[in-house]
XYZ file of C-alpha atoms in Angstrom:
678
model
C 0.000 0.000 0.000
C 2.804 2.325 0.861
C 4.384 1.573 -2.529
C 1.245 2.773 -4.400
C 1.100 6.207 -2.806
C 3.939 7.726 -4.862
C 2.387 6.306 -8.030
C -0.987 7.823 -7.227
C 0.559 11.176 -6.439
C 2.470 11.100 -9.745
C -0.682 10.268 -11.683
C -2.566 13.082 -10.014
C 0.220 15.492 -10.835
C 0.121 14.400 -14.504
C -3.637 14.875 -14.612
C -3.365 18.311 -13.057
C -0.694 19.236 -15.590
C -2.898 18.121 -18.494
C -5.849 20.051 -17.107
C -3.674 23.100 -16.739
C -2.534 22.778 -20.343
C -6.124 22.462 -21.542
C -7.126 25.501 -19.516
C -4.239 27.507 -20.923
C -5.117 26.418 -24.468
C -8.737 27.412 -23.969
C -7.729 30.728 -22.474
C -5.242 31.690 -25.217
C -6.920 30.135 -28.315
C -8.819 32.742 -30.405
C -11.531 31.561 -32.858
C -12.010 33.649 -35.997
C -15.643 34.158 -37.260
C -16.553 33.938 -40.952
C -15.732 37.037 -43.015
C -12.889 38.001 -40.698
C -9.114 37.450 -40.772
C -6.885 37.281 -37.655
C -3.444 38.938 -37.938
C -0.984 37.895 -35.235
C 2.177 39.933 -34.772
C 4.723 37.710 -33.028
C 8.401 38.179 -32.482
C 9.199 37.170 -36.079
C 9.640 39.652 -38.949
C 6.440 38.652 -40.788
C 2.998 38.698 -39.151
C 0.874 35.551 -39.395
C -2.635 35.532 -40.902
C -5.236 33.021 -39.725
C -8.782 32.513 -41.087
C -10.087 29.894 -38.586
C -8.231 30.418 -35.273
C -4.859 30.523 -33.502
C -3.116 30.650 -30.131
C -2.396 34.199 -29.010
C -0.166 34.661 -26.017
C -0.400 37.870 -24.085
C 2.541 40.234 -24.078
C 4.306 38.123 -26.698
C 1.668 38.384 -29.454
C -0.493 41.255 -30.797
C -3.812 40.236 -32.397
C -5.749 42.305 -34.983
C -9.057 41.474 -36.728
C -9.696 42.517 -40.313
C -13.132 42.350 -42.022
C -12.746 40.575 -45.358
C -16.487 40.394 -46.175
C -18.069 41.939 -49.292
C -18.149 45.752 -49.643
C -20.392 47.652 -52.079
C -19.093 50.828 -53.721
C -21.287 52.997 -55.923
C -20.111 55.355 -58.639
C -22.873 57.820 -59.513
C -22.511 60.177 -62.482
C -25.437 62.441 -63.319
C -26.348 65.763 -64.940
C -23.214 67.673 -66.073
C -20.990 64.864 -64.757
C -22.901 62.223 -66.711
C -21.127 59.524 -68.683
C -20.233 60.648 -72.235
C -20.984 57.977 -74.836
C -19.426 57.454 -78.227
C -22.178 59.509 -79.922
C -21.423 62.411 -77.479
C -24.675 61.897 -75.572
C -24.562 61.951 -71.793
C -26.057 59.197 -69.644
C -27.008 59.322 -65.969
C -25.596 56.093 -64.579
C -25.083 54.429 -61.211
C -22.732 51.413 -61.114
C -22.293 49.224 -58.030
C -18.890 47.527 -57.534
C -18.735 44.551 -55.162
C -15.247 44.251 -53.535
C -13.711 42.119 -50.850
C -10.217 41.470 -49.495
C -8.678 38.451 -51.201
C -8.553 35.534 -48.769
C -4.799 34.967 -48.950
C -2.068 35.859 -46.475
C -0.174 38.075 -48.909
C -3.272 40.124 -49.925
C -4.469 40.520 -46.362
C -1.060 41.778 -45.271
C -0.908 44.059 -48.318
C -4.259 45.642 -47.429
C -3.265 45.959 -43.785
C -0.076 47.777 -44.740
C -1.834 49.971 -47.346
C -4.807 51.350 -45.414
C -4.714 49.630 -42.027
C -6.745 46.857 -40.453
C -9.579 49.062 -39.200
C -10.032 50.938 -42.499
C -9.942 47.789 -44.619
C -13.710 47.367 -44.278
C -14.505 51.102 -44.089
C -16.530 51.981 -47.167
C -15.380 55.600 -47.183
C -11.695 54.635 -47.095
C -12.112 52.025 -49.801
C -14.089 54.504 -51.876
C -11.279 57.062 -51.641
C -8.837 54.348 -52.687
C -10.697 53.103 -55.789
C -13.090 55.916 -56.800
C -10.726 57.479 -59.314
C -9.806 54.101 -60.808
C -13.435 52.992 -61.166
C -14.554 56.364 -62.578
C -11.747 56.309 -65.140
C -12.665 52.751 -66.152
C -16.320 53.761 -66.441
C -15.488 56.757 -68.676
C -13.108 54.677 -70.786
C -15.644 51.939 -71.447
C -18.588 54.364 -71.842
C -16.806 56.173 -74.687
C -16.717 52.857 -76.603
C -20.541 52.523 -76.724
C -23.338 54.557 -78.209
C -26.078 55.551 -75.789
C -28.586 53.084 -77.231
C -26.007 50.277 -77.084
C -25.682 50.789 -73.316
C -29.298 49.685 -72.940
C -29.075 46.842 -75.421
C -25.636 45.421 -74.414
C -25.473 45.897 -70.646
C -23.684 42.583 -70.140
C -21.005 43.524 -72.671
C -20.658 46.931 -70.987
C -20.227 45.224 -67.594
C -17.633 42.766 -68.940
C -15.654 45.616 -70.504
C -15.602 47.470 -67.152
C -14.293 44.370 -65.364
C -11.687 43.898 -68.101
C -10.451 47.503 -67.901
C -10.259 47.474 -64.081
C -8.266 44.226 -64.098
C -7.008 42.330 -61.041
C -4.459 44.789 -59.643
C -6.537 46.175 -56.753
C -3.930 46.259 -53.938
C -5.107 43.047 -52.323
C -8.826 43.445 -53.099
C -10.819 41.270 -55.505
C -13.644 42.605 -57.696
C -16.462 40.086 -57.235
C -19.095 41.621 -59.499
C -20.265 44.805 -61.218
C -23.953 45.787 -61.449
C -25.530 48.655 -63.390
C -28.084 49.935 -60.891
C -29.406 52.947 -62.828
C -29.052 54.001 -66.462
C -31.003 56.813 -68.066
C -30.454 59.607 -70.589
C -29.344 62.937 -69.107
C -32.055 65.538 -69.491
C -31.461 68.240 -72.088
C -31.852 70.951 -69.423
C -28.741 69.657 -67.632
C -26.511 69.887 -70.722
C -24.198 72.843 -71.411
C -24.805 74.354 -74.875
C -21.357 75.956 -74.840
C -19.730 72.514 -74.538
C -18.948 70.999 -77.934
C -19.886 67.485 -76.873
C -23.051 68.621 -75.118
C -24.014 70.768 -78.101
C -23.788 67.732 -80.362
C -25.785 65.708 -77.824
C -28.445 68.417 -77.680
C -28.688 68.390 -81.459
C -29.045 64.614 -81.604
C -31.604 64.549 -78.781
C -33.612 67.260 -80.523
C -33.498 65.439 -83.857
C -34.501 62.077 -82.382
C -37.228 63.427 -80.097
C -38.637 65.632 -82.847
C -38.788 62.688 -85.258
C -40.314 60.417 -82.619
C -42.841 63.088 -81.620
C -43.883 63.458 -85.254
C -44.248 59.680 -85.613
C -46.103 59.422 -82.280
C -48.467 62.231 -83.225
C -49.105 60.622 -86.598
C -49.773 57.235 -84.997
C -52.124 58.775 -82.428
C -54.068 60.611 -85.101
C -54.217 57.439 -87.226
C -55.427 55.527 -84.184
C -58.163 58.079 -83.509
C -59.156 58.022 -87.173
C -59.265 54.207 -87.266
C -61.257 54.021 -84.028
C -63.720 56.650 -85.230
C -64.067 54.920 -88.605
C -64.568 51.527 -86.969
C -67.147 52.954 -84.572
C -69.085 54.469 -87.466
C -68.935 51.221 -89.462
C -69.983 49.192 -86.421
C -72.864 51.558 -85.716
C -74.013 51.390 -89.348
C -73.810 47.592 -89.345
C -75.677 47.416 -86.018
C -78.441 49.706 -87.259
C -78.709 47.706 -90.477
C -78.943 44.427 -88.565
C -81.495 45.891 -86.160
C -83.544 47.140 -89.094
C -83.400 43.715 -90.759
C -84.315 42.029 -87.487
C -87.259 44.384 -86.973
C -88.438 43.800 -90.561
C -88.140 40.035 -90.175
C -89.938 40.043 -86.817
C -92.729 42.262 -88.133
C -93.059 40.103 -91.270
C -93.089 36.896 -89.235
C -95.605 38.335 -86.764
C -97.866 39.473 -89.594
C -97.700 36.076 -91.286
C -98.378 34.276 -87.994
C -101.334 36.539 -87.242
C -102.681 36.003 -90.776
C -102.354 32.222 -90.570
C -103.826 32.146 -87.066
C -106.765 34.350 -88.128
C -107.355 32.213 -91.228
C -107.268 29.002 -89.209
C -109.513 30.450 -86.523
C -111.973 31.624 -89.159
C -112.015 28.179 -90.795
C -112.379 26.480 -87.415
C -115.208 28.805 -86.408
C -116.942 28.272 -89.736
C -116.764 24.475 -89.451
C -117.849 24.607 -85.792
C -120.856 26.789 -86.618
C -121.870 24.560 -89.530
C -121.699 21.439 -87.373
C -123.559 23.180 -84.557
C -126.253 24.272 -87.052
C -126.704 20.688 -88.279
C -126.863 19.327 -84.737
C -129.308 22.029 -83.678
C -131.572 21.337 -86.661
C -131.596 17.598 -85.869
C -132.280 18.307 -82.199
C -135.150 20.684 -83.013
C -136.734 18.198 -85.383
C -136.445 15.380 -82.849
C -137.798 17.585 -80.081
C -140.787 18.579 -82.226
C -141.703 14.935 -82.896
C -141.298 14.052 -79.209
C -143.423 17.015 -78.155
C -146.196 16.035 -80.607
C -146.263 12.473 -79.309
C -146.169 13.644 -75.725
C -149.048 16.047 -76.350
C -151.155 13.304 -77.958
C -150.502 10.939 -75.060
C -151.165 13.665 -72.548
C -154.429 14.554 -74.254
C -155.668 10.974 -74.134
C -154.626 10.653 -70.477
C -156.335 13.908 -69.552
C -159.527 12.906 -71.331
C -159.602 9.662 -69.329
C -158.842 11.497 -66.127
C -161.523 14.092 -66.798
C -164.058 11.346 -67.343
C -162.994 9.644 -64.086
C -162.770 12.831 -62.080
C -166.097 14.169 -63.323
C -167.897 11.709 -61.067
C -165.483 12.091 -58.176
C -165.412 15.864 -58.196
C -169.080 16.170 -57.471
C -168.685 14.272 -54.203
C -165.378 15.761 -53.352
C -166.572 19.288 -53.987
C -168.869 19.213 -51.027
C -166.145 18.069 -48.654
C -163.646 20.386 -50.168
C -165.843 23.410 -49.861
C -166.001 23.028 -46.096
C -162.279 22.384 -45.830
C -161.437 25.334 -48.036
C -163.473 27.656 -45.907
C -161.380 26.655 -42.897
C -158.196 26.802 -44.898
C -159.008 30.256 -46.265
C -159.631 31.658 -42.819
C -156.419 30.062 -41.498
C -154.383 31.231 -44.485
C -155.761 34.739 -44.112
C -154.433 34.906 -40.583
C -151.098 33.335 -41.565
C -150.731 35.676 -44.520
C -151.417 38.685 -42.342
C -148.717 37.590 -39.911
C -146.318 36.840 -42.804
C -146.923 40.283 -44.298
C -146.081 41.857 -40.949
C -142.897 39.798 -40.792
C -141.913 40.731 -44.357
C -142.461 44.393 -43.545
C -140.074 44.160 -40.577
C -137.534 42.216 -42.602
C -137.758 44.695 -45.484
C -137.100 47.566 -43.103
C -134.020 45.783 -41.758
C -132.842 45.015 -45.304
C -133.180 48.671 -46.254
C -131.118 49.700 -43.214
C -128.426 47.098 -43.981
C -128.335 48.152 -47.674
C -127.893 51.782 -46.655
C -125.016 50.869 -44.347
C -123.430 48.704 -47.046
C -123.884 51.462 -49.621
C -122.182 53.980 -47.327
C -119.302 51.565 -46.583
C -118.833 50.835 -50.304
C -118.787 54.576 -51.017
C -116.160 55.102 -48.308
C -114.050 52.178 -49.583
C -114.376 53.512 -53.120
C -113.172 56.952 -51.979
C -110.293 55.399 -50.016
C -109.265 53.237 -52.994
C -109.405 56.246 -55.330
C -107.261 58.317 -52.964
C -104.752 55.481 -52.567
C -104.518 55.116 -56.349
C -104.012 58.880 -56.696
C -101.303 58.843 -53.998
C -99.537 55.924 -55.721
C -99.809 57.689 -59.059
C -98.364 60.930 -57.611
C -95.520 59.025 -55.935
C -94.661 57.051 -59.057
C -94.826 60.160 -61.280
C -92.663 62.118 -58.792
C -90.135 59.271 -58.609
C -90.021 59.018 -62.416
C -89.569 62.793 -62.744
C -86.780 62.774 -60.124
C -84.998 59.887 -61.866
C -85.401 61.717 -65.167
C -83.860 64.914 -63.748
C -81.004 62.982 -62.088
C -80.264 61.079 -65.291
C -80.407 64.245 -67.401
C -78.131 66.119 -64.973
C -75.639 63.228 -64.899
C -75.624 63.069 -68.678
C -75.124 66.841 -68.921
C -72.290 66.724 -66.354
C -70.538 63.886 -68.186
C -70.976 65.669 -71.501
C -69.594 68.951 -70.106
C -66.670 67.101 -68.490
C -65.869 65.360 -71.755
C -66.171 68.691 -73.590
C -63.764 70.427 -71.173
C -61.292 67.577 -71.421
C -61.315 67.645 -75.215
C -60.995 71.447 -75.281
C -58.028 71.293 -72.895
C -56.502 68.535 -75.010
C -56.922 70.677 -78.114
C -55.315 73.656 -76.340
C -52.418 71.456 -75.199
C -51.958 70.147 -78.760
C -51.972 73.723 -80.029
C -49.383 74.817 -77.414
C -47.193 71.812 -78.172
C -47.387 72.584 -81.890
C -46.410 76.216 -81.217
C -43.425 75.206 -79.085
C -42.393 72.640 -81.631
C -42.546 75.201 -84.418
C -40.552 77.694 -82.291
C -37.952 75.001 -81.630
C -37.642 74.225 -85.357
C -37.428 77.919 -86.150
C -34.738 78.439 -83.454
C -32.677 75.522 -84.749
C -32.926 76.826 -88.299
C -31.974 80.337 -87.140
C -28.998 78.937 -85.184
C -27.804 76.954 -88.184
C -28.202 80.035 -90.376
C -26.217 82.220 -87.943
C -23.523 79.547 -87.615
C -23.236 79.335 -91.395
C -23.060 83.133 -91.657
C -20.371 83.366 -88.964
C -18.372 80.550 -90.550
C -18.645 82.222 -93.936
C -17.509 85.543 -92.438
C -14.522 83.871 -90.733
C -13.480 82.123 -93.910
C -13.930 85.371 -95.776
C -11.428 87.053 -93.411
C -9.083 84.087 -93.836
C -9.338 84.346 -97.599
C -8.629 88.113 -97.440
C -5.483 87.420 -95.365
C -4.303 84.779 -97.797
C -5.001 87.186 -100.652
C -2.910 89.911 -98.933
C 0.001 87.560 -98.328
C -0.006 85.982 -101.774
C -0.976 88.871 -103.985
C 2.509 89.000 -105.543
C 2.741 85.558 -107.080
C -0.539 86.185 -108.949
C -1.506 83.007 -110.729
C -0.059 80.810 -107.949
C -2.087 82.734 -105.410
C -5.248 82.236 -107.465
C -4.404 78.541 -107.730
C -4.042 78.325 -103.958
C -7.416 80.071 -103.545
C -9.034 77.640 -105.979
C -7.601 74.629 -104.090
C -8.713 76.165 -100.780
C -12.191 76.817 -102.153
C -12.406 73.216 -103.442
C -11.369 71.869 -100.017
C -13.925 74.053 -98.255
C -16.647 73.047 -100.710
C -16.653 69.550 -99.159
C -17.890 70.936 -95.822
C -21.348 71.702 -97.203
C -22.856 72.360 -100.593
C -24.516 75.692 -99.799
C -21.689 77.051 -97.617
C -18.948 75.922 -100.060
C -20.847 77.539 -102.927
C -21.015 80.864 -101.044
C -17.329 80.714 -100.051
C -16.177 79.761 -103.525
C -18.218 82.581 -105.061
C -16.744 85.042 -102.572
C -13.140 83.922 -103.319
C -13.726 84.126 -107.037
C -15.471 87.514 -106.559
C -12.448 88.942 -104.733
C -10.149 87.566 -107.485
C -12.179 88.966 -110.342
C -13.040 92.377 -108.879
C -16.006 94.458 -108.077
C -18.203 92.676 -110.593
C -17.729 89.341 -108.876
C -18.200 91.035 -105.505
C -21.638 92.148 -106.657
C -22.388 88.568 -107.676
C -21.265 87.377 -104.235
C -23.543 89.967 -102.635
C -26.377 88.674 -104.768
C -25.735 85.150 -103.512
C -25.675 86.440 -99.940
C -29.017 88.082 -100.597
C -30.206 84.775 -102.062
C -29.068 82.968 -98.921
C -30.909 85.545 -96.804
C -33.980 85.037 -98.969
C -33.663 81.277 -98.439
C -33.415 81.861 -94.683
C -36.475 84.084 -94.827
C -38.194 81.389 -96.868
C -37.363 78.909 -94.103
C -38.788 81.356 -91.578
C -41.888 81.707 -93.721
C -42.194 77.923 -94.028
C -41.776 77.606 -90.264
C -44.468 80.261 -89.733
C -46.688 78.514 -92.265
C -46.122 75.219 -90.502
C -46.953 76.830 -87.160
C -50.098 78.330 -88.702
C -50.964 74.961 -90.220
C -50.494 73.214 -86.877
C -52.567 75.923 -85.179
C -55.404 75.633 -87.717
C -55.184 71.842 -87.540
C -55.373 71.988 -83.744
C -58.346 74.356 -83.977
C -60.027 72.050 -86.502
C -59.394 69.044 -84.292
C -60.661 70.962 -81.295
C -63.836 71.965 -83.171
C -64.259 68.407 -84.376
C -63.807 67.061 -80.860
C -66.146 69.772 -79.578
C -68.767 68.737 -82.130
C -68.248 65.116 -81.205
C -68.648 65.978 -77.534
C -71.843 67.940 -78.273
C -73.193 65.070 -80.347
C -72.336 62.646 -77.602
C -73.968 64.934 -75.024
C -77.116 65.150 -77.198
C -77.077 61.398 -77.622
C -76.638 60.881 -73.874
C -79.470 63.345 -73.218
C -81.724 61.451 -75.648
C -80.771 58.156 -74.060
C -81.475 59.612 -70.623
C -84.920 60.847 -71.727
C -85.627 57.474 -73.325
C -84.519 55.754 -70.105
C -86.789 58.024 -68.053
C -89.702 57.357 -70.436
C -89.017 53.615 -70.227
C -88.919 53.778 -66.418
C -92.173 55.777 -66.361
C -93.866 53.232 -68.636
C -92.480 50.408 -66.486
C -93.824 52.197 -63.401
C -97.249 52.551 -65.054
C -97.173 48.888 -66.088
C -96.155 47.887 -62.554
C -98.954 50.050 -61.144
C -101.473 48.420 -63.487
C -100.118 45.002 -62.529
C -100.517 45.815 -58.826
C -103.988 47.174 -59.534
C -105.024 44.024 -61.390
C -103.441 41.922 -58.633
C -105.470 43.824 -56.066
C -108.592 43.238 -58.169
C -107.800 39.518 -58.350
C -107.467 39.374 -54.551
C -110.910 40.955 -54.019
C -113.880 38.887 -53.011
C -116.635 38.049 -55.476
C -118.943 40.783 -54.164
C -116.162 43.387 -54.150
C -115.067 42.340 -57.651
C -118.630 42.514 -58.894
C -118.989 45.940 -57.301
C -115.696 47.127 -58.874
C -116.730 45.749 -62.276
C -120.089 47.447 -61.944
C -118.326 50.722 -61.029
C -115.940 50.446 -63.994
C -118.807 49.575 -66.336
C -120.774 52.504 -64.960
C -117.835 54.889 -65.519
C -117.331 53.523 -69.019
C -121.029 53.890 -69.790
C -120.932 57.428 -68.415
C -117.943 58.303 -70.612
C -119.628 56.736 -73.649
C -122.847 58.592 -72.894
C -120.972 61.899 -72.532
C -119.089 61.241 -75.781
C -122.352 60.324 -77.516
C -123.992 63.487 -76.202
C -121.080 65.581 -77.470
C -121.136 63.785 -80.845
C -124.940 64.135 -81.115
C -124.579 67.793 -80.222
C -122.086 68.320 -83.054
C -124.242 66.252 -85.437
C -127.373 68.166 -84.433
C -125.523 71.420 -84.953
C -124.350 70.330 -88.413
C -127.827 69.021 -89.278
C -129.394 72.242 -88.088
C -126.998 74.240 -90.257
C -127.753 71.995 -93.255
C -131.482 72.142 -92.570
C -131.332 75.919 -92.132
C -129.484 76.264 -95.414
C -131.961 73.942 -97.160
C -135.023 75.644 -95.675
C -133.632 79.071 -96.493
C -133.441 78.153 -100.179
C -136.610 75.976 -100.298
C -140.080 77.154 -101.196
C -142.415 75.640 -98.565
C -146.176 75.786 -98.692
C -147.702 74.908 -95.341
C -151.096 73.197 -95.577
C -153.017 73.061 -92.359
C -154.109 75.293 -89.610
C -151.886 77.185 -87.200
C -148.870 75.084 -85.929
C -150.017 71.547 -86.741
C -147.525 71.054 -89.540
C -144.565 72.284 -87.498
C -145.583 70.139 -84.514
C -145.922 67.068 -86.735
C -142.557 67.791 -88.318
C -140.854 68.203 -84.899
C -142.511 65.021 -83.588
C -141.288 63.101 -86.648
C -137.756 64.326 -86.081
C -137.897 63.404 -82.387
C -139.251 59.922 -83.126
C -136.597 59.331 -85.795
C -133.852 60.537 -83.461
C -135.142 58.276 -80.653
C -135.268 55.267 -82.957
C -131.746 56.035 -84.196
C -130.471 56.293 -80.610
C -132.149 53.020 -79.590
C -130.724 51.216 -82.603
C -127.235 52.665 -81.989
C -127.166 51.825 -78.272
C -128.999 48.465 -78.080
C -127.075 45.411 -79.302
C -130.313 43.377 -79.174
C -132.089 45.728 -81.591
C -129.014 45.741 -83.862
C -129.005 41.924 -83.846
C -132.730 41.785 -84.679
C -132.348 44.322 -87.476
C -129.354 42.478 -88.921
C -131.282 39.194 -88.863
C -134.377 40.814 -90.399
C -132.300 42.474 -93.101
C -130.490 39.188 -93.788
C -133.807 37.361 -94.067
C -133.207 35.155 -91.003
C -135.771 34.953 -88.250
C -134.315 33.964 -84.923
C -135.634 34.240 -81.369
C -134.172 37.006 -79.272
C -132.770 36.176 -75.844
C -132.278 38.756 -73.129
C -128.622 39.634 -72.412
C -128.889 38.368 -68.829
C -130.639 35.118 -69.696
C -127.304 33.270 -69.747
C -128.205 31.032 -72.775
C -127.442 31.264 -76.485
C -130.138 31.748 -79.147
C -131.396 28.525 -80.720
């Protein structure tokens, strides 16, 4: 046991030593997170770079952390500092460059020595380091592309930037390049005194002017095509509606004709068959009646013979009984009469109450109908006014919009014409100044080379030929001026004439520009008037549609009211319906009577005028005493008028007269009998 104690102590010491080592390792070992590099400065001449972790001893080592994650740098060039393209147009552009420190020991140490560990991930410091290089690369590559190519070949533009920048970035690596924003620099931001910007302004003006002309032409063509298509569609729709209406009317007329023809044939056959059946029934009934009468006569004769003997005996007994019965019946009848009188009085009272209630209900129903009618008419009128006001508001809004559009088109045309005129004036002034400068140059050459003579003229001819290539009109003017100075005053006059001709051409351009402006103005006015007329037509059409809609709603309201009225009539009881029908028939009869009275009044007036005219011209000899003839004449007129009124008002009399005139005798049945004539 004593021998094991030193062994145990040694083992414990070893374990403690191992634990101490582990604790020291844990205390001095530094782990490096992702996107970070650990730089350890030890006692050697070269620092050590670690990307995962390392032991760092205090006092002996110095640790530094450097961010090597991705950094985004933006180069933004806009307005006057915009990127100049190959066609001298500026572009507003924003390019994002994605950088990071290369994950190698040499590059990390290079960055640490160049800008320091703390500033390696500082965007401002990195931007100061690479801004000039990236901007120069951007300008170099941008000058190799036209402005339109930048939009179409962005990938090629990006690859060229990466190629120009290269890999020499002082320890950094360019991960990617992204074009974040690319747009044309506005013309207001360009400097007209800059040669490149002046050329860009000219190109922008040319392209936008051409595109505006094309756009305007396309818009006008679109409006024309839409208007033409609308007119054609409307014409086709109206034609189809007219054909449909004609076909429906024709079909309806043919159906009604066929139905009427078939109904007439059916009625004719039915009446013929009914006539045959009725004739057979009448004949059979006559024979049966004759036989029944004969049999009844024989039976009655036998009964009379049998009863003759019985009656004599019965008469005596009956006489006594009848006397008692008569006295009893007299008393009963008197009591029944009294009862009927009381009942009749009660019936009269009940009828009066019912009559008053019916009158009150009639008044209430009439007032309700009037209230409904007033409400429905008021609602229809309100809807009509609302619809008309909405249509007028929409029409006025559309009119204002079209007028404002026409004014805007007119203003745009004016500005466009002013722009064209300004460009033409600028070109004319530039040509004049260039011609003046070359004129001074030619005068200097003439002064220097006047001695050689022919050689000097040859030089002027060669110079004039070289200048002629710059422009046909300008070269012609310059050549004429050089020749004019060589030939003398006569040629100078010719040169002045050509200058005047050039001024006339410029004035002609001004006149054409003014004419174009006037044409655009008149065209805008014409389009505005056309749009105004269209708006008025549309407003009129909308107003008509609104009135038609209001009329349709009013008719629908009337139809709905009639439907409710008929529904209410259907829900009435039999007595109420009979009373309502009687009231309606009474009103109709009253209206017919009033119309007949008015018509008879007019007829009587006309007849009186005719009779007065006839009697005024006739020679009448009155035979008879005093007023007998006149009374007879008046009575005859009254009787004839009464007969005419009875015939005109009574369907029974008209039926009898028609049958008598047709030679057919038929029994007349009262209208309320409920059976047809035989």
